[in-house]
């Protein structure tokens, strides 16, 4: 019993050992190609990830600051792809180069003539496309435009105080557009703010404008009074100018009228003289043709100009021009016609009825 057990056990042990060794020797080369493939694929993925992480894209309207362990080392300005060391060695920080705007809010400031005004200004600013300025902006505000806007608003508030102190209220609020100097105010404010923010933050202020300009009650009353006085002065000046022009016009009209009247009198005198000359020539021709007829017609003309229906005359009838009423036209032949008329008096009405 014991021998059989020992033999069987030994045989069984030898058989299993030989079988296991042969199996292991036959299956060992099988997993090596799969392991190498997996390692190769993993290394390739890591390499691709490193390559992808080493490129950075610079967009239009932006600049990219490359930092090495947090310290800016270079600035990329040209849009496109650029190379950098992968994180955490180097990192890419995009910087917006587009135009930004902010407002100062309402500010109570004083003018040169001691009056108070309430103004609100807007500011347009941008980071210049310059590597030094971009690096200064990133270091100053850590590439936070909101922080830059807050600092700019603070500077604009103080700049409004100093700028308004150089202008009178009349140069900002006036009924005469030629007296308003708001563009000069805005430009002076822009230059002052631009110099401060560029030195501190590396940004440029491109434009400053007044959004609101209002007047407190006291300033408003003083402004209205000043504007009323200005308008009254302008009205008085224009009234005086109108009076001067009216006087000049009347003087010129009187002079022209006197000249015209004088010219008309000269022409009238010339016409009258010419008419008298022509009339004298006609009378001369008529008298030369028939002296007696001429004398009678002239007598009748004289009667027509002297006597009318409302005229009573007591004159001699044997004297010209009434002789024609008694004797008739001379040279008509026959005995002269006679009337029984007192030799010294006659009535014009009777003569008219006896025609």
XYZ file of C-alpha atoms in Angstrom:
355
model
C 0.000 0.000 0.000
C 2.732 2.431 0.899
C 4.867 1.679 -2.160
C 1.991 2.087 -4.497
C 1.149 5.372 -3.038
C 4.642 6.625 -3.253
C 5.118 5.515 -6.799
C 1.867 6.898 -7.935
C 2.566 10.170 -6.294
C 5.978 10.432 -7.794
C 4.728 9.562 -11.207
C 1.939 12.017 -10.948
C 4.268 14.765 -9.809
C 6.720 14.153 -12.590
C 3.964 14.136 -15.189
C 2.464 17.408 -14.062
C 5.795 19.104 -13.885
C 6.782 18.077 -17.342
C 3.420 19.018 -18.792
C 3.421 22.435 -17.197
C 6.939 23.215 -18.391
C 6.117 22.186 -21.893
C 2.958 24.346 -21.888
C 4.780 27.379 -20.586
C 7.537 27.023 -23.117
C 5.076 26.820 -25.958
C 2.826 29.898 -24.925
C 5.461 32.500 -23.801
C 6.097 34.269 -27.170
C 2.378 34.919 -27.803
C 1.721 38.091 -25.589
C 4.924 40.037 -26.592
C 3.682 41.534 -29.969
C 0.442 42.793 -28.425
C 2.313 44.502 -25.582
C 4.700 46.238 -27.965
C 1.805 47.432 -30.097
C 0.040 48.862 -27.093
C 3.127 50.661 -25.887
C 3.728 52.061 -29.365
C 0.177 53.348 -29.684
C 0.331 54.920 -26.232
C 3.618 56.625 -27.036
C 2.224 57.866 -30.339
C -0.857 59.320 -28.625
C 1.333 61.065 -26.078
C 3.518 62.438 -28.856
C 0.480 63.708 -30.786
C -0.914 65.299 -27.627
C 2.429 66.985 -27.000
C 2.579 68.256 -30.578
C -0.987 69.558 -30.433
C -0.326 71.171 -27.076
C 2.769 72.830 -28.490
C 0.792 74.859 -31.066
C -1.295 77.910 -30.264
C -3.745 79.755 -32.540
C -3.628 83.551 -32.730
C -7.032 84.925 -33.736
C -7.801 88.093 -35.682
C -8.187 91.103 -33.366
C -6.179 89.422 -30.618
C -2.599 89.033 -29.512
C -1.241 86.052 -27.602
C 1.248 86.392 -24.781
C 3.422 83.318 -24.178
C 4.329 82.956 -20.513
C 6.997 80.611 -19.158
C 6.201 79.543 -15.629
C 3.932 82.633 -15.384
C 6.475 85.168 -16.684
C 5.730 86.728 -20.140
C 8.522 85.841 -22.565
C 7.154 86.814 -25.992
C 4.075 88.253 -27.738
C 2.484 86.819 -30.882
C 0.737 89.399 -33.077
C 0.340 87.726 -36.470
C -2.894 85.700 -36.825
C -2.363 81.973 -37.396
C -0.590 79.063 -35.706
C 2.534 79.470 -33.581
C 4.746 77.115 -31.599
C 5.344 77.028 -27.855
C 6.499 74.597 -25.237
C 3.622 72.538 -23.894
C 2.123 73.197 -20.490
C 3.117 73.538 -17.768
C 6.335 74.918 -19.199
C 4.670 77.612 -21.299
C 1.084 78.919 -21.443
C -0.769 81.114 -23.970
C -2.705 84.156 -22.747
C -4.993 85.836 -25.378
C -5.209 89.637 -25.213
C -8.165 91.457 -26.831
C -6.949 94.274 -29.103
C -10.424 95.484 -30.111
C -11.923 98.830 -29.119
C -13.420 99.061 -25.610
C -15.670 101.773 -24.173
C -16.467 102.879 -20.664
C -18.276 105.794 -19.014
C -17.173 108.088 -16.232
C -20.621 108.425 -14.678
C -22.017 111.782 -13.546
C -19.335 114.083 -12.132
C -19.923 117.414 -10.342
C -17.109 119.722 -11.488
C -16.388 123.467 -11.418
C -15.708 125.838 -14.299
C -13.163 128.627 -14.531
C -15.769 131.279 -13.681
C -16.731 129.523 -10.428
C -19.941 127.790 -11.558
C -20.817 124.122 -11.070
C -21.780 121.723 -13.839
C -22.618 118.026 -13.926
C -20.975 116.133 -16.783
C -20.658 112.544 -17.927
C -18.021 111.462 -20.425
C -17.472 108.257 -22.386
C -14.009 106.904 -23.192
C -12.992 104.651 -26.089
C -9.691 102.813 -25.488
C -7.718 99.897 -26.826
C -4.497 97.982 -26.253
C -1.981 99.023 -28.958
C -0.698 96.366 -31.342
C 2.758 96.589 -29.836
C 4.611 93.871 -27.931
C 5.911 96.177 -25.196
C 2.504 97.795 -24.598
C 0.758 94.408 -24.570
C 3.248 93.042 -22.053
C 2.780 96.129 -19.858
C -1.014 95.735 -20.024
C -0.839 92.073 -18.994
C 1.460 92.837 -16.068
C -0.502 95.920 -14.918
C -4.058 94.525 -14.891
C -3.384 90.776 -15.400
C -5.160 90.899 -18.745
C -8.490 91.919 -17.219
C -10.266 94.580 -19.346
C -12.824 95.219 -16.588
C -10.057 96.192 -14.190
C -8.536 98.455 -16.838
C -11.933 100.085 -17.409
C -12.320 100.696 -13.680
C -8.927 102.377 -13.501
C -9.705 104.467 -16.574
C -13.005 105.651 -15.065
C -11.159 106.797 -11.973
C -8.639 108.744 -14.050
C -11.377 110.316 -16.193
C -13.171 111.572 -13.080
C -10.099 113.434 -11.848
C -9.253 114.658 -15.366
C -12.723 116.163 -15.697
C -12.046 118.290 -12.637
C -8.810 119.745 -13.993
C -10.027 120.155 -17.580
C -13.275 121.940 -16.693
C -11.307 124.389 -14.546
C -9.793 125.766 -17.755
C -13.117 126.589 -19.443
C -15.822 129.150 -18.695
C -19.420 128.018 -18.613
C -20.186 130.268 -21.590
C -17.732 128.247 -23.699
C -19.685 125.056 -22.926
C -23.302 126.317 -22.823
C -24.147 129.190 -25.137
C -26.895 130.271 -27.535
C -24.224 131.323 -30.041
C -22.794 128.182 -31.683
C -19.554 129.969 -32.524
C -18.873 130.476 -28.796
C -19.229 126.781 -27.886
C -15.872 125.002 -27.463
C -16.937 121.479 -26.495
C -14.674 119.804 -29.133
C -11.666 121.573 -27.627
C -12.802 120.464 -24.156
C -13.065 116.824 -25.298
C -9.690 116.842 -27.044
C -7.911 118.353 -24.045
C -9.575 115.768 -21.785
C -8.543 112.943 -24.145
C -4.893 114.014 -24.221
C -4.733 114.211 -20.437
C -6.362 110.808 -19.867
C -4.368 109.153 -22.663
C -1.044 110.257 -21.196
C -1.966 108.874 -17.770
C -3.410 105.497 -18.820
C -0.664 104.812 -21.354
C 2.039 105.402 -18.777
C 0.288 103.234 -16.170
C -1.367 100.476 -18.215
C 0.016 100.603 -21.745
C -3.346 101.394 -23.392
C -4.270 104.301 -25.645
C -7.420 106.430 -25.366
C -8.657 107.010 -28.920
C -11.717 109.158 -28.212
C -13.418 111.031 -25.368
C -16.852 112.618 -25.652
C -19.405 114.314 -23.422
C -22.514 112.193 -23.009
C -24.371 114.562 -20.667
C -23.948 118.124 -19.485
C -26.511 119.428 -17.009
C -26.660 122.428 -14.720
C -27.584 122.570 -11.014
C -30.408 124.935 -10.004
C -28.090 127.779 -8.975
C -25.976 127.468 -12.095
C -29.083 127.187 -14.253
C -30.504 130.456 -12.879
C -27.189 132.247 -13.433
C -26.927 130.792 -16.930
C -30.446 131.860 -17.872
C -29.757 135.378 -16.602
C -26.506 135.538 -18.531
C -28.175 134.265 -21.686
C -30.970 136.833 -21.276
C -28.405 139.630 -20.934
C -26.549 138.340 -23.977
C -29.733 138.227 -26.053
C -30.694 141.730 -24.921
C -27.245 142.983 -25.886
C -27.521 141.312 -29.268
C -31.032 142.744 -29.721
C -29.825 146.258 -28.851
C -26.916 145.933 -31.260
C -29.172 144.728 -34.049
C -31.728 147.470 -33.313
C -29.025 150.115 -33.493
C -27.680 148.595 -36.673
C -31.188 148.526 -38.153
C -31.736 152.178 -37.206
C -28.442 153.128 -38.859
C -29.316 151.210 -41.979
C -32.841 152.701 -42.048
C -31.429 156.236 -41.712
C -28.971 155.531 -44.487
C -31.742 154.152 -46.683
C -33.934 157.203 -46.024
C -31.030 159.536 -46.728
C -30.256 157.747 -49.959
C -33.947 157.781 -50.935
C -34.260 161.528 -50.233
C -31.121 162.220 -52.220
C -32.312 160.083 -55.112
C -35.732 161.764 -54.955
C -34.170 165.226 -55.077
C -32.029 164.195 -58.011
C -35.032 162.739 -59.829
C -37.163 165.824 -59.144
C -34.406 168.106 -60.344
C -33.972 166.054 -63.498
C -37.750 166.047 -64.028
C -37.934 169.833 -63.554
C -35.137 170.322 -66.056
C -36.865 168.059 -68.538
C -40.236 169.755 -67.880
C -38.668 173.175 -68.402
C -37.088 171.966 -71.607
C -40.403 170.532 -72.805
C -42.262 173.680 -71.814
C -39.749 175.880 -73.604
C -39.936 173.677 -76.666
C -43.728 173.716 -76.559
C -43.763 177.495 -76.230
C -41.382 177.719 -79.158
C -43.544 175.374 -81.224
C -46.703 177.251 -80.192
C -45.138 180.576 -81.109
C -44.172 179.172 -84.510
C -47.747 177.919 -85.057
C -49.184 181.232 -83.928
C -46.849 183.044 -86.260
C -47.892 180.913 -89.207
C -51.579 181.330 -88.345
C -51.251 185.108 -87.999
C -49.364 185.356 -91.246
C -52.068 183.368 -93.041
C -55.068 185.427 -91.736
C -54.427 188.151 -89.178
C -58.109 188.961 -88.596
C -59.112 185.297 -88.094
C -56.143 184.814 -85.807
C -57.170 187.838 -83.739
C -60.760 186.593 -83.425
C -59.735 183.021 -82.478
C -57.324 184.284 -79.871
C -60.090 186.497 -78.458
C -62.426 183.482 -78.240
C -59.716 181.414 -76.548
C -59.259 184.177 -74.045
C -63.001 184.294 -73.381
C -63.100 180.510 -72.917
C -60.353 180.619 -70.351
C -61.813 183.572 -68.442
C -65.585 183.020 -68.463
C -67.496 179.933 -67.317
C -71.055 179.181 -66.213
C -70.485 180.470 -62.674
C -68.838 183.734 -63.666
C -70.566 187.151 -63.700
C -68.603 189.903 -65.424
C -69.477 193.515 -66.160
C -67.159 194.661 -68.950
C -67.185 196.891 -71.975
C -68.361 195.186 -75.169
C -66.585 197.536 -77.515
C -63.216 196.330 -76.319
C -61.377 193.142 -77.053
C -62.060 190.341 -76.662
C -65.814 191.014 -76.289
C -65.957 193.025 -79.500
C -66.230 189.723 -81.370
C -69.541 188.999 -79.634
C -71.024 192.252 -80.912
C -69.459 192.727 -84.353
C -69.072 189.069 -85.343
C -66.241 187.710 -87.393
C -64.678 190.353 -89.576
C -64.527 189.925 -93.300
C -67.644 187.799 -93.617
C -69.381 190.363 -95.839
C -72.517 192.446 -95.295
C -73.169 195.027 -92.679
C -71.903 194.323 -89.208
C -74.374 192.987 -86.775
C -75.203 195.442 -84.025
C -76.841 195.002 -80.655
C -78.544 197.558 -78.526
C -76.152 197.474 -75.628
C -75.257 200.329 -73.380
C -71.860 201.528 -74.386
C -70.371 201.186 -70.947
C -71.741 197.967 -69.320
C -72.822 194.544 -70.487
C -73.767 191.340 -68.780
C -71.830 188.224 -69.636
C -74.962 186.168 -69.209
C -76.862 188.391 -71.671
C -74.046 188.066 -74.108
C -74.142 184.362 -73.734
C -77.877 184.208 -74.385
C -77.566 186.442 -77.461
C -74.802 184.245 -79.090
